Amino acid sequence: MTVKAQGAAEFVPDDADLETLRSAVQGCRGCDLHRHATQAVFGEGPKRAAVLLVGEQPGDKEDLRGAPFVGPAGKLLDRALAEAGFDRATVYLTNAVKHFKFEERGKQRIHKKPGRTEVVACLPWLLAEVDRVRPRLIVCLGATAAQAVLGTAFRLTKQRGELVDPGPGDFAGQRVVATIHPSAVLRSRDRDADYAGLVDDLRAAASLAGQVSAH
């Protein structure tokens, strides 16, 4: 996959550590999402983590607290990670898009899926995180995250749970697995089955992370 690093690139400081990046992202004006979000939500986790999980974007709770995966989907993910054998403290959690995109309905802020332009604009931040964390395995949660890393031709319905080599491009050399986003489990009509599938995929990812050589 080759995606031109537009939008956020000029706001990402060269050779900065994660803490510096976390501070710098608050000044990002790479797309218009910063205009309405409370703040940018950067990733959290160890400076070196075997597994980096990437979701779509922060939600309402994440936007208010400034931390990834702290809302209802995050609580479900915590439970799934624990059942799959992960300690959340040992994985790095982030999103493809760092600002919350939403529409207002009364007093509620309702999630809106980020467009491809916004995903591409924000990609330099994710690339910087991957470069610093150096994960053995990237786990994409949901189609937006998967297509951010693997390109728009990737189909979650066809390649879910498979170990994928992104090929040449921005994520060359990485190993990637994609599964559903925990928010999809919350919306599911068959929540138990979809939750079990998420746990199975995360359990397989845990095994793969132990088998894939660090780089």
JSON list of C-alpha atoms in Angstrom, two decimals:
[
{"chain": "A", "resi": 1, "resn": "MET", "atom": "CA", "xyz": [0.00, 0.00, 0.00]},
{"chain": "A", "resi": 2, "resn": "THR", "atom": "CA", "xyz": [1.24, 3.47, -0.82]},
{"chain": "A", "resi": 3, "resn": "VAL", "atom": "CA", "xyz": [-0.58, 6.42, 0.72]},
{"chain": "A", "resi": 4, "resn": "LYS", "atom": "CA", "xyz": [0.73, 9.92, 0.33]},
{"chain": "A", "resi": 5, "resn": "ALA", "atom": "CA", "xyz": [1.33, 11.42, 3.77]},
{"chain": "A", "resi": 6, "resn": "GLN", "atom": "CA", "xyz": [-0.83, 14.53, 3.45]},
{"chain": "A", "resi": 7, "resn": "GLY", "atom": "CA", "xyz": [-2.53, 16.62, 6.04]},
{"chain": "A", "resi": 8, "resn": "ALA", "atom": "CA", "xyz": [-0.83, 15.93, 9.34]},
{"chain": "A", "resi": 9, "resn": "ALA", "atom": "CA", "xyz": [2.69, 15.38, 8.04]},
{"chain": "A", "resi": 10, "resn": "GLU", "atom": "CA", "xyz": [3.86, 18.96, 8.69]},
{"chain": "A", "resi": 11, "resn": "PHE", "atom": "CA", "xyz": [2.66, 18.75, 12.30]},
{"chain": "A", "resi": 12, "resn": "VAL", "atom": "CA", "xyz": [4.52, 15.52, 13.17]},
{"chain": "A", "resi": 13, "resn": "PRO", "atom": "CA", "xyz": [7.95, 16.38, 14.64]},
{"chain": "A", "resi": 14, "resn": "ASP", "atom": "CA", "xyz": [10.83, 14.39, 13.22]},
{"chain": "A", "resi": 15, "resn": "ASP", "atom": "CA", "xyz": [12.53, 11.84, 15.46]},
{"chain": "A", "resi": 16, "resn": "ALA", "atom": "CA", "xyz": [10.31, 12.74, 18.44]},
{"chain": "A", "resi": 17, "resn": "ASP", "atom": "CA", "xyz": [9.57, 10.23, 21.19]},
{"chain": "A", "resi": 18, "resn": "LEU", "atom": "CA", "xyz": [6.03, 9.20, 22.03]},
{"chain": "A", "resi": 19, "resn": "GLU", "atom": "CA", "xyz": [5.59, 11.81, 24.76]},
{"chain": "A", "resi": 20, "resn": "THR", "atom": "CA", "xyz": [6.64, 14.59, 22.42]},
{"chain": "A", "resi": 21, "resn": "LEU", "atom": "CA", "xyz": [4.30, 13.26, 19.74]},
{"chain": "A", "resi": 22, "resn": "ARG", "atom": "CA", "xyz": [1.46, 13.07, 22.26]},
{"chain": "A", "resi": 23, "resn": "SER", "atom": "CA", "xyz": [1.94, 16.75, 23.03]},
{"chain": "A", "resi": 24, "resn": "ALA", "atom": "CA", "xyz": [2.42, 17.79, 19.41]},
{"chain": "A", "resi": 25, "resn": "VAL", "atom": "CA", "xyz": [-0.78, 16.13, 18.19]},
{"chain": "A", "resi": 26, "resn": "GLN", "atom": "CA", "xyz": [-2.82, 18.69, 20.08]},
{"chain": "A", "resi": 27, "resn": "GLY", "atom": "CA", "xyz": [-1.64, 21.30, 17.60]},
{"chain": "A", "resi": 28, "resn": "CYS", "atom": "CA", "xyz": [-2.52, 19.25, 14.53]},
{"chain": "A", "resi": 29, "resn": "ARG", "atom": "CA", "xyz": [-4.57, 21.04, 11.90]},
{"chain": "A", "resi": 30, "resn": "GLY", "atom": "CA", "xyz": [-4.15, 18.41, 9.22]},
{"chain": "A", "resi": 31, "resn": "CYS", "atom": "CA", "xyz": [-7.89, 18.13, 8.66]},
{"chain": "A", "resi": 32, "resn": "ASP", "atom": "CA", "xyz": [-11.04, 19.90, 9.85]},
{"chain": "A", "resi": 33, "resn": "LEU", "atom": "CA", "xyz": [-11.94, 17.42, 12.61]},
{"chain": "A", "resi": 34, "resn": "HIS", "atom": "CA", "xyz": [-9.96, 19.41, 15.19]},
{"chain": "A", "resi": 35, "resn": "ARG", "atom": "CA", "xyz": [-12.46, 22.26, 14.90]},
{"chain": "A", "resi": 36, "resn": "HIS", "atom": "CA", "xyz": [-15.19, 20.49, 16.82]},
{"chain": "A", "resi": 37, "resn": "ALA", "atom": "CA", "xyz": [-13.41, 17.82, 18.87]},
{"chain": "A", "resi": 38, "resn": "THR", "atom": "CA", "xyz": [-12.46, 18.55, 22.48]},
{"chain": "A", "resi": 39, "resn": "GLN", "atom": "CA", "xyz": [-8.90, 17.36, 21.92]},
{"chain": "A", "resi": 40, "resn": "ALA", "atom": "CA", "xyz": [-6.79, 14.94, 19.94]},
{"chain": "A", "resi": 41, "resn": "VAL", "atom": "CA", "xyz": [-6.58, 11.47, 21.43]},
{"chain": "A", "resi": 42, "resn": "PHE", "atom": "CA", "xyz": [-3.15, 9.90, 21.02]},
{"chain": "A", "resi": 43, "resn": "GLY", "atom": "CA", "xyz": [-2.24, 6.30, 21.67]},
{"chain": "A", "resi": 44, "resn": "GLU", "atom": "CA", "xyz": [-1.33, 4.83, 25.04]},
{"chain": "A", "resi": 45, "resn": "GLY", "atom": "CA", "xyz": [0.82, 1.92, 26.08]},
{"chain": "A", "resi": 46, "resn": "PRO", "atom": "CA", "xyz": [4.43, 0.81, 26.49]},
{"chain": "A", "resi": 47, "resn": "LYS", "atom": "CA", "xyz": [7.17, 2.54, 24.53]},
{"chain": "A", "resi": 48, "resn": "ARG", "atom": "CA", "xyz": [7.92, -0.91, 23.14]},
{"chain": "A", "resi": 49, "resn": "ALA", "atom": "CA", "xyz": [4.99, -3.28, 22.77]},
{"chain": "A", "resi": 50, "resn": "ALA", "atom": "CA", "xyz": [4.78, -6.60, 20.95]},
{"chain": "A", "resi": 51, "resn": "VAL", "atom": "CA", "xyz": [1.22, -5.80, 19.85]},
{"chain": "A", "resi": 52, "resn": "LEU", "atom": "CA", "xyz": [-0.22, -2.50, 18.64]},
{"chain": "A", "resi": 53, "resn": "LEU", "atom": "CA", "xyz": [-4.00, -2.36, 18.38]},
{"chain": "A", "resi": 54, "resn": "VAL", "atom": "CA", "xyz": [-5.50, 0.31, 16.15]},
{"chain": "A", "resi": 55, "resn": "GLY", "atom": "CA", "xyz": [-9.17, 1.27, 16.01]},
{"chain": "A", "resi": 56, "resn": "GLU", "atom": "CA", "xyz": [-11.07, 3.76, 13.90]},
{"chain": "A", "resi": 57, "resn": "GLN", "atom": "CA", "xyz": [-11.27, 6.96, 15.96]},
{"chain": "A", "resi": 58, "resn": "PRO", "atom": "CA", "xyz": [-11.96, 8.14, 19.53]},
{"chain": "A", "resi": 59, "resn": "GLY", "atom": "CA", "xyz": [-15.57, 8.21, 20.66]},
{"chain": "A", "resi": 60, "resn": "ASP", "atom": "CA", "xyz": [-17.39, 10.63, 22.92]},
{"chain": "A", "resi": 61, "resn": "LYS", "atom": "CA", "xyz": [-15.85, 9.38, 26.18]},
{"chain": "A", "resi": 62, "resn": "GLU", "atom": "CA", "xyz": [-12.38, 9.23, 24.66]},
{"chain": "A", "resi": 63, "resn": "ASP", "atom": "CA", "xyz": [-12.71, 12.76, 23.31]},
{"chain": "A", "resi": 64, "resn": "LEU", "atom": "CA", "xyz": [-13.64, 14.09, 26.73]},
{"chain": "A", "resi": 65, "resn": "ARG", "atom": "CA", "xyz": [-10.99, 12.16, 28.67]},
{"chain": "A", "resi": 66, "resn": "GLY", "atom": "CA", "xyz": [-8.18, 12.31, 26.12]},
{"chain": "A", "resi": 67, "resn": "ALA", "atom": "CA", "xyz": [-7.45, 8.57, 26.26]},
{"chain": "A", "resi": 68, "resn": "PRO", "atom": "CA", "xyz": [-8.20, 5.74, 23.80]},
{"chain": "A", "resi": 69, "resn": "PHE", "atom": "CA", "xyz": [-10.73, 2.98, 24.44]},
{"chain": "A", "resi": 70, "resn": "VAL", "atom": "CA", "xyz": [-12.19, 4.22, 27.73]},
{"chain": "A", "resi": 71, "resn": "GLY", "atom": "CA", "xyz": [-15.86, 4.21, 26.70]},
{"chain": "A", "resi": 72, "resn": "PRO", "atom": "CA", "xyz": [-18.29, 1.26, 26.36]},
{"chain": "A", "resi": 73, "resn": "ALA", "atom": "CA", "xyz": [-16.36, -0.28, 23.44]},
{"chain": "A", "resi": 74, "resn": "GLY", "atom": "CA", "xyz": [-13.15, 0.06, 25.43]},
{"chain": "A", "resi": 75, "resn": "LYS", "atom": "CA", "xyz": [-14.64, -1.76, 28.40]},
{"chain": "A", "resi": 76, "resn": "LEU", "atom": "CA", "xyz": [-15.73, -4.58, 26.13]},
{"chain": "A", "resi": 77, "resn": "LEU", "atom": "CA", "xyz": [-12.27, -4.66, 24.55]},
{"chain": "A", "resi": 78, "resn": "ASP", "atom": "CA", "xyz": [-10.66, -4.86, 28.01]},
{"chain": "A", "resi": 79, "resn": "ARG", "atom": "CA", "xyz": [-12.74, -7.92, 28.79]},
{"chain": "A", "resi": 80, "resn": "ALA", "atom": "CA", "xyz": [-11.99, -9.53, 25.43]},
{"chain": "A", "resi": 81, "resn": "LEU", "atom": "CA", "xyz": [-8.26, -8.87, 25.78]},
{"chain": "A", "resi": 82, "resn": "ALA", "atom": "CA", "xyz": [-8.23, -10.45, 29.23]},
{"chain": "A", "resi": 83, "resn": "GLU", "atom": "CA", "xyz": [-10.07, -13.54, 27.99]},
{"chain": "A", "resi": 84, "resn": "ALA", "atom": "CA", "xyz": [-7.65, -13.80, 25.07]},
{"chain": "A", "resi": 85, "resn": "GLY", "atom": "CA", "xyz": [-4.66, -13.77, 27.40]},
{"chain": "A", "resi": 86, "resn": "PHE", "atom": "CA", "xyz": [-3.56, -10.15, 26.98]},
{"chain": "A", "resi": 87, "resn": "ASP", "atom": "CA", "xyz": [-2.76, -7.73, 29.75]},
{"chain": "A", "resi": 88, "resn": "ARG", "atom": "CA", "xyz": [-3.97, -4.34, 28.49]},
{"chain": "A", "resi": 89, "resn": "ALA", "atom": "CA", "xyz": [-0.96, -2.71, 30.15]},
{"chain": "A", "resi": 90, "resn": "THR", "atom": "CA", "xyz": [1.36, -4.61, 27.78]},
{"chain": "A", "resi": 91, "resn": "VAL", "atom": "CA", "xyz": [-0.29, -3.56, 24.48]},
{"chain": "A", "resi": 92, "resn": "TYR", "atom": "CA", "xyz": [-0.27, -0.22, 22.71]},
{"chain": "A", "resi": 93, "resn": "LEU", "atom": "CA", "xyz": [-3.74, 1.13, 21.87]},
{"chain": "A", "resi": 94, "resn": "THR", "atom": "CA", "xyz": [-4.42, 3.85, 19.34]},
{"chain": "A", "resi": 95, "resn": "ASN", "atom": "CA", "xyz": [-6.72, 4.91, 16.50]},
{"chain": "A", "resi": 96, "resn": "ALA", "atom": "CA", "xyz": [-6.29, 5.62, 12.81]},
{"chain": "A", "resi": 97, "resn": "VAL", "atom": "CA", "xyz": [-7.92, 9.04, 13.28]},
{"chain": "A", "resi": 98, "resn": "LYS", "atom": "CA", "xyz": [-7.03, 11.08, 16.35]},
{"chain": "A", "resi": 99, "resn": "HIS", "atom": "CA", "xyz": [-10.03, 13.43, 16.54]},
{"chain": "A", "resi": 100, "resn": "PHE", "atom": "CA", "xyz": [-13.66, 12.50, 17.23]},
{"chain": "A", "resi": 101, "resn": "LYS", "atom": "CA", "xyz": [-15.98, 12.95, 14.23]},
{"chain": "A", "resi": 102, "resn": "PHE", "atom": "CA", "xyz": [-19.60, 13.29, 15.22]},
{"chain": "A", "resi": 103, "resn": "GLU", "atom": "CA", "xyz": [-22.96, 14.89, 14.59]},
{"chain": "A", "resi": 104, "resn": "GLU", "atom": "CA", "xyz": [-25.09, 16.42, 17.29]},
{"chain": "A", "resi": 105, "resn": "ARG", "atom": "CA", "xyz": [-28.57, 15.11, 18.02]},
{"chain": "A", "resi": 106, "resn": "GLY", "atom": "CA", "xyz": [-30.00, 17.12, 20.84]},
{"chain": "A", "resi": 107, "resn": "LYS", "atom": "CA", "xyz": [-27.48, 16.89, 23.65]},
{"chain": "A", "resi": 108, "resn": "GLN", "atom": "CA", "xyz": [-25.87, 13.74, 22.25]},
{"chain": "A", "resi": 109, "resn": "ARG", "atom": "CA", "xyz": [-22.81, 13.56, 20.04]},
{"chain": "A", "resi": 110, "resn": "ILE", "atom": "CA", "xyz": [-23.28, 10.65, 17.64]},
{"chain": "A", "resi": 111, "resn": "HIS", "atom": "CA", "xyz": [-20.28, 8.98, 16.01]},
{"chain": "A", "resi": 112, "resn": "LYS", "atom": "CA", "xyz": [-19.79, 9.55, 12.29]},
{"chain": "A", "resi": 113, "resn": "LYS", "atom": "CA", "xyz": [-17.43, 7.38, 10.28]},
{"chain": "A", "resi": 114, "resn": "PRO", "atom": "CA", "xyz": [-14.36, 9.30, 9.14]},
{"chain": "A", "resi": 115, "resn": "GLY", "atom": "CA", "xyz": [-13.91, 9.64, 5.40]},
{"chain": "A", "resi": 116, "resn": "ARG", "atom": "CA", "xyz": [-10.93, 8.35, 3.48]},
{"chain": "A", "resi": 117, "resn": "THR", "atom": "CA", "xyz": [-9.53, 11.87, 3.19]},
{"chain": "A", "resi": 118, "resn": "GLU", "atom": "CA", "xyz": [-9.51, 12.21, 6.98]},
{"chain": "A", "resi": 119, "resn": "VAL", "atom": "CA", "xyz": [-7.94, 8.78, 7.43]},
{"chain": "A", "resi": 120, "resn": "VAL", "atom": "CA", "xyz": [-5.17, 9.60, 4.97]},
{"chain": "A", "resi": 121, "resn": "ALA", "atom": "CA", "xyz": [-4.64, 13.05, 6.50]},
{"chain": "A", "resi": 122, "resn": "CYS", "atom": "CA", "xyz": [-4.09, 11.49, 9.93]},
{"chain": "A", "resi": 123, "resn": "LEU", "atom": "CA", "xyz": [-1.92, 8.61, 8.75]},
{"chain": "A", "resi": 124, "resn": "PRO", "atom": "CA", "xyz": [1.44, 10.28, 9.60]},
{"chain": "A", "resi": 125, "resn": "TRP", "atom": "CA", "xyz": [0.57, 10.10, 13.31]},
{"chain": "A", "resi": 126, "resn": "LEU", "atom": "CA", "xyz": [-0.11, 6.36, 13.12]},
{"chain": "A", "resi": 127, "resn": "LEU", "atom": "CA", "xyz": [3.05, 5.80, 11.13]},
{"chain": "A", "resi": 128, "resn": "ALA", "atom": "CA", "xyz": [5.02, 7.69, 13.76]},
{"chain": "A", "resi": 129, "resn": "GLU", "atom": "CA", "xyz": [3.52, 5.55, 16.53]},
{"chain": "A", "resi": 130, "resn": "VAL", "atom": "CA", "xyz": [4.31, 2.31, 14.69]},
{"chain": "A", "resi": 131, "resn": "ASP", "atom": "CA", "xyz": [7.86, 3.53, 14.05]},
{"chain": "A", "resi": 132, "resn": "ARG", "atom": "CA", "xyz": [8.43, 4.28, 17.75]},
{"chain": "A", "resi": 133, "resn": "VAL", "atom": "CA", "xyz": [6.64, 1.27, 19.26]},
{"chain": "A", "resi": 134, "resn": "ARG", "atom": "CA", "xyz": [8.03, -1.25, 16.76]},
{"chain": "A", "resi": 135, "resn": "PRO", "atom": "CA", "xyz": [5.35, -3.88, 17.32]},
{"chain": "A", "resi": 136, "resn": "ARG", "atom": "CA", "xyz": [5.74, -7.46, 16.26]},
{"chain": "A", "resi": 137, "resn": "LEU", "atom": "CA", "xyz": [2.09, -7.46, 15.21]},
{"chain": "A", "resi": 138, "resn": "ILE", "atom": "CA", "xyz": [-0.49, -4.80, 14.35]},
{"chain": "A", "resi": 139, "resn": "VAL", "atom": "CA", "xyz": [-4.08, -5.74, 15.15]},
{"chain": "A", "resi": 140, "resn": "CYS", "atom": "CA", "xyz": [-6.63, -3.65, 13.26]},
{"chain": "A", "resi": 141, "resn": "LEU", "atom": "CA", "xyz": [-10.02, -3.31, 14.94]},
{"chain": "A", "resi": 142, "resn": "GLY", "atom": "CA", "xyz": [-12.62, -2.77, 12.25]},
{"chain": "A", "resi": 143, "resn": "ALA", "atom": "CA", "xyz": [-12.62, -2.03, 8.53]},
{"chain": "A", "resi": 144, "resn": "THR", "atom": "CA", "xyz": [-11.55, 1.62, 8.76]},
{"chain": "A", "resi": 145, "resn": "ALA", "atom": "CA", "xyz": [-8.40, 0.74, 10.69]},
{"chain": "A", "resi": 146, "resn": "ALA", "atom": "CA", "xyz": [-7.69, -2.23, 8.44]},
{"chain": "A", "resi": 147, "resn": "GLN", "atom": "CA", "xyz": [-7.98, -0.16, 5.28]},
{"chain": "A", "resi": 148, "resn": "ALA", "atom": "CA", "xyz": [-5.83, 2.59, 6.80]},
{"chain": "A", "resi": 149, "resn": "VAL", "atom": "CA", "xyz": [-3.02, 0.05, 7.17]},
{"chain": "A", "resi": 150, "resn": "LEU", "atom": "CA", "xyz": [-3.71, -2.40, 4.35]},
{"chain": "A", "resi": 151, "resn": "GLY", "atom": "CA", "xyz": [-5.36, -0.24, 1.70]},
{"chain": "A", "resi": 152, "resn": "THR", "atom": "CA", "xyz": [-8.91, 0.16, 0.45]},
{"chain": "A", "resi": 153, "resn": "ALA", "atom": "CA", "xyz": [-8.90, -3.17, -1.39]},
{"chain": "A", "resi": 154, "resn": "PHE", "atom": "CA", "xyz": [-8.77, -5.03, 1.94]},
{"chain": "A", "resi": 155, "resn": "ARG", "atom": "CA", "xyz": [-12.05, -6.69, 2.88]},
{"chain": "A", "resi": 156, "resn": "LEU", "atom": "CA", "xyz": [-12.53, -7.55, 6.52]},
{"chain": "A", "resi": 157, "resn": "THR", "atom": "CA", "xyz": [-15.28, -10.03, 5.68]},
{"chain": "A", "resi": 158, "resn": "LYS", "atom": "CA", "xyz": [-12.88, -12.07, 3.54]},
{"chain": "A", "resi": 159, "resn": "GLN", "atom": "CA", "xyz": [-9.57, -11.79, 5.41]},
{"chain": "A", "resi": 160, "resn": "ARG", "atom": "CA", "xyz": [-10.56, -11.42, 9.02]},
{"chain": "A", "resi": 161, "resn": "GLY", "atom": "CA", "xyz": [-8.16, -13.16, 11.39]},
{"chain": "A", "resi": 162, "resn": "GLU", "atom": "CA", "xyz": [-5.56, -13.85, 8.71]},
{"chain": "A", "resi": 163, "resn": "LEU", "atom": "CA", "xyz": [-1.94, -12.82, 9.06]},
{"chain": "A", "resi": 164, "resn": "VAL", "atom": "CA", "xyz": [-1.38, -10.28, 6.28]},
{"chain": "A", "resi": 165, "resn": "ASP", "atom": "CA", "xyz": [1.80, -8.82, 4.83]},
{"chain": "A", "resi": 166, "resn": "PRO", "atom": "CA", "xyz": [1.02, -5.23, 3.73]},
{"chain": "A", "resi": 167, "resn": "GLY", "atom": "CA", "xyz": [3.59, -5.45, 0.96]},
{"chain": "A", "resi": 168, "resn": "PRO", "atom": "CA", "xyz": [5.58, -2.41, -0.22]},
{"chain": "A", "resi": 169, "resn": "GLY", "atom": "CA", "xyz": [4.57, 1.00, 1.08]},
{"chain": "A", "resi": 170, "resn": "ASP", "atom": "CA", "xyz": [4.17, 2.81, 4.37]},
{"chain": "A", "resi": 171, "resn": "PHE", "atom": "CA", "xyz": [3.67, -0.33, 6.46]},
{"chain": "A", "resi": 172, "resn": "ALA", "atom": "CA", "xyz": [6.19, -2.52, 4.67]},
{"chain": "A", "resi": 173, "resn": "GLY", "atom": "CA", "xyz": [7.75, -5.11, 6.96]},
{"chain": "A", "resi": 174, "resn": "GLN", "atom": "CA", "xyz": [4.84, -5.14, 9.39]},
{"chain": "A", "resi": 175, "resn": "ARG", "atom": "CA", "xyz": [2.62, -8.13, 10.05]},
{"chain": "A", "resi": 176, "resn": "VAL", "atom": "CA", "xyz": [-1.06, -7.35, 10.40]},
{"chain": "A", "resi": 177, "resn": "VAL", "atom": "CA", "xyz": [-4.23, -9.09, 11.55]},
{"chain": "A", "resi": 178, "resn": "ALA", "atom": "CA", "xyz": [-7.68, -7.54, 11.30]},
{"chain": "A", "resi": 179, "resn": "THR", "atom": "CA", "xyz": [-10.80, -8.30, 13.33]},
{"chain": "A", "resi": 180, "resn": "ILE", "atom": "CA", "xyz": [-14.05, -6.54, 14.13]},
{"chain": "A", "resi": 181, "resn": "HIS", "atom": "CA", "xyz": [-14.19, -3.40, 16.22]},
{"chain": "A", "resi": 182, "resn": "PRO", "atom": "CA", "xyz": [-15.62, -3.89, 19.72]},
{"chain": "A", "resi": 183, "resn": "SER", "atom": "CA", "xyz": [-18.26, -1.27, 18.93]},
{"chain": "A", "resi": 184, "resn": "ALA", "atom": "CA", "xyz": [-19.57, -3.63, 16.25]},
{"chain": "A", "resi": 185, "resn": "VAL", "atom": "CA", "xyz": [-20.09, -6.24, 18.96]},
{"chain": "A", "resi": 186, "resn": "LEU", "atom": "CA", "xyz": [-22.10, -3.73, 20.98]},
{"chain": "A", "resi": 187, "resn": "ARG", "atom": "CA", "xyz": [-24.34, -3.06, 17.96]},
{"chain": "A", "resi": 188, "resn": "SER", "atom": "CA", "xyz": [-24.70, -6.71, 16.99]},
{"chain": "A", "resi": 189, "resn": "ARG", "atom": "CA", "xyz": [-27.96, -8.61, 17.07]},
{"chain": "A", "resi": 190, "resn": "ASP", "atom": "CA", "xyz": [-25.96, -11.70, 18.02]},
{"chain": "A", "resi": 191, "resn": "ARG", "atom": "CA", "xyz": [-23.65, -10.11, 20.53]},
{"chain": "A", "resi": 192, "resn": "ASP", "atom": "CA", "xyz": [-22.55, -13.33, 22.24]},
{"chain": "A", "resi": 193, "resn": "ALA", "atom": "CA", "xyz": [-21.41, -14.94, 19.00]},
{"chain": "A", "resi": 194, "resn": "ASP", "atom": "CA", "xyz": [-19.64, -11.83, 17.76]},
{"chain": "A", "resi": 195, "resn": "TYR", "atom": "CA", "xyz": [-17.96, -11.30, 21.11]},
{"chain": "A", "resi": 196, "resn": "ALA", "atom": "CA", "xyz": [-16.72, -14.89, 21.07]},
{"chain": "A", "resi": 197, "resn": "GLY", "atom": "CA", "xyz": [-15.37, -14.31, 17.57]},
{"chain": "A", "resi": 198, "resn": "LEU", "atom": "CA", "xyz": [-13.50, -11.21, 18.71]},
{"chain": "A", "resi": 199, "resn": "VAL", "atom": "CA", "xyz": [-11.96, -13.13, 21.60]},
{"chain": "A", "resi": 200, "resn": "ASP", "atom": "CA", "xyz": [-10.94, -15.95, 19.25]},
{"chain": "A", "resi": 201, "resn": "ASP", "atom": "CA", "xyz": [-9.28, -13.49, 16.88]},
{"chain": "A", "resi": 202, "resn": "LEU", "atom": "CA", "xyz": [-7.43, -11.79, 19.74]},
{"chain": "A", "resi": 203, "resn": "ARG", "atom": "CA", "xyz": [-6.34, -15.15, 21.11]},
{"chain": "A", "resi": 204, "resn": "ALA", "atom": "CA", "xyz": [-4.93, -16.05, 17.68]},
{"chain": "A", "resi": 205, "resn": "ALA", "atom": "CA", "xyz": [-3.20, -12.65, 17.55]},
{"chain": "A", "resi": 206, "resn": "ALA", "atom": "CA", "xyz": [-1.60, -13.32, 20.92]},
{"chain": "A", "resi": 207, "resn": "SER", "atom": "CA", "xyz": [-0.22, -16.57, 19.56]},
{"chain": "A", "resi": 208, "resn": "LEU", "atom": "CA", "xyz": [0.98, -14.91, 16.36]},
{"chain": "A", "resi": 209, "resn": "ALA", "atom": "CA", "xyz": [2.70, -12.13, 18.28]},
{"chain": "A", "resi": 210, "resn": "GLY", "atom": "CA", "xyz": [4.79, -14.74, 20.01]},
{"chain": "A", "resi": 211, "resn": "GLN", "atom": "CA", "xyz": [5.71, -16.37, 16.69]},
{"chain": "A", "resi": 212, "resn": "VAL", "atom": "CA", "xyz": [6.47, -13.28, 14.59]},
{"chain": "A", "resi": 213, "resn": "SER", "atom": "CA", "xyz": [10.06, -12.12, 14.91]},
{"chain": "A", "resi": 214, "resn": "ALA", "atom": "CA", "xyz": [10.63, -8.64, 16.29]},
{"chain": "A", "resi": 215, "resn": "HIS", "atom": "CA", "xyz": [12.15, -6.14, 13.90]}
]
